[in-house]
Short mmCIF file of C-alpha atoms in Angstrom, two decimals:
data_model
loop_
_atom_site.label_atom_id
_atom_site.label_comp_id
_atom_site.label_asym_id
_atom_site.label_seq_id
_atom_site.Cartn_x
_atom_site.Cartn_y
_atom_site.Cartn_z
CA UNK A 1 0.00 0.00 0.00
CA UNK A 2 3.15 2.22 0.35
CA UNK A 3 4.03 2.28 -3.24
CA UNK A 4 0.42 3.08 -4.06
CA UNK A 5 0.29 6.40 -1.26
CA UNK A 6 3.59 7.54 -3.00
CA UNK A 7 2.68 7.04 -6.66
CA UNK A 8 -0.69 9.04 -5.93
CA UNK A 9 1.43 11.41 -3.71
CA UNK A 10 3.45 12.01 -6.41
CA UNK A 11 0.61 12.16 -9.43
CA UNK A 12 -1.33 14.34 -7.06
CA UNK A 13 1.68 17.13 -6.73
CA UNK A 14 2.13 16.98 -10.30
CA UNK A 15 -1.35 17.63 -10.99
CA UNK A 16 -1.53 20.62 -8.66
CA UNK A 17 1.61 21.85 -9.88
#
């Protein structure tokens, strides 16, 4: 579930940025 909170972590500040 780690990988899953980072990839969306990371997705989610490139989408906002």
């Amino acid at each position: 579930m780690s990988l899953l909170f980072c990839f969306l972590h990371f997705f989610f500040h490139c989408f906002l940025t």
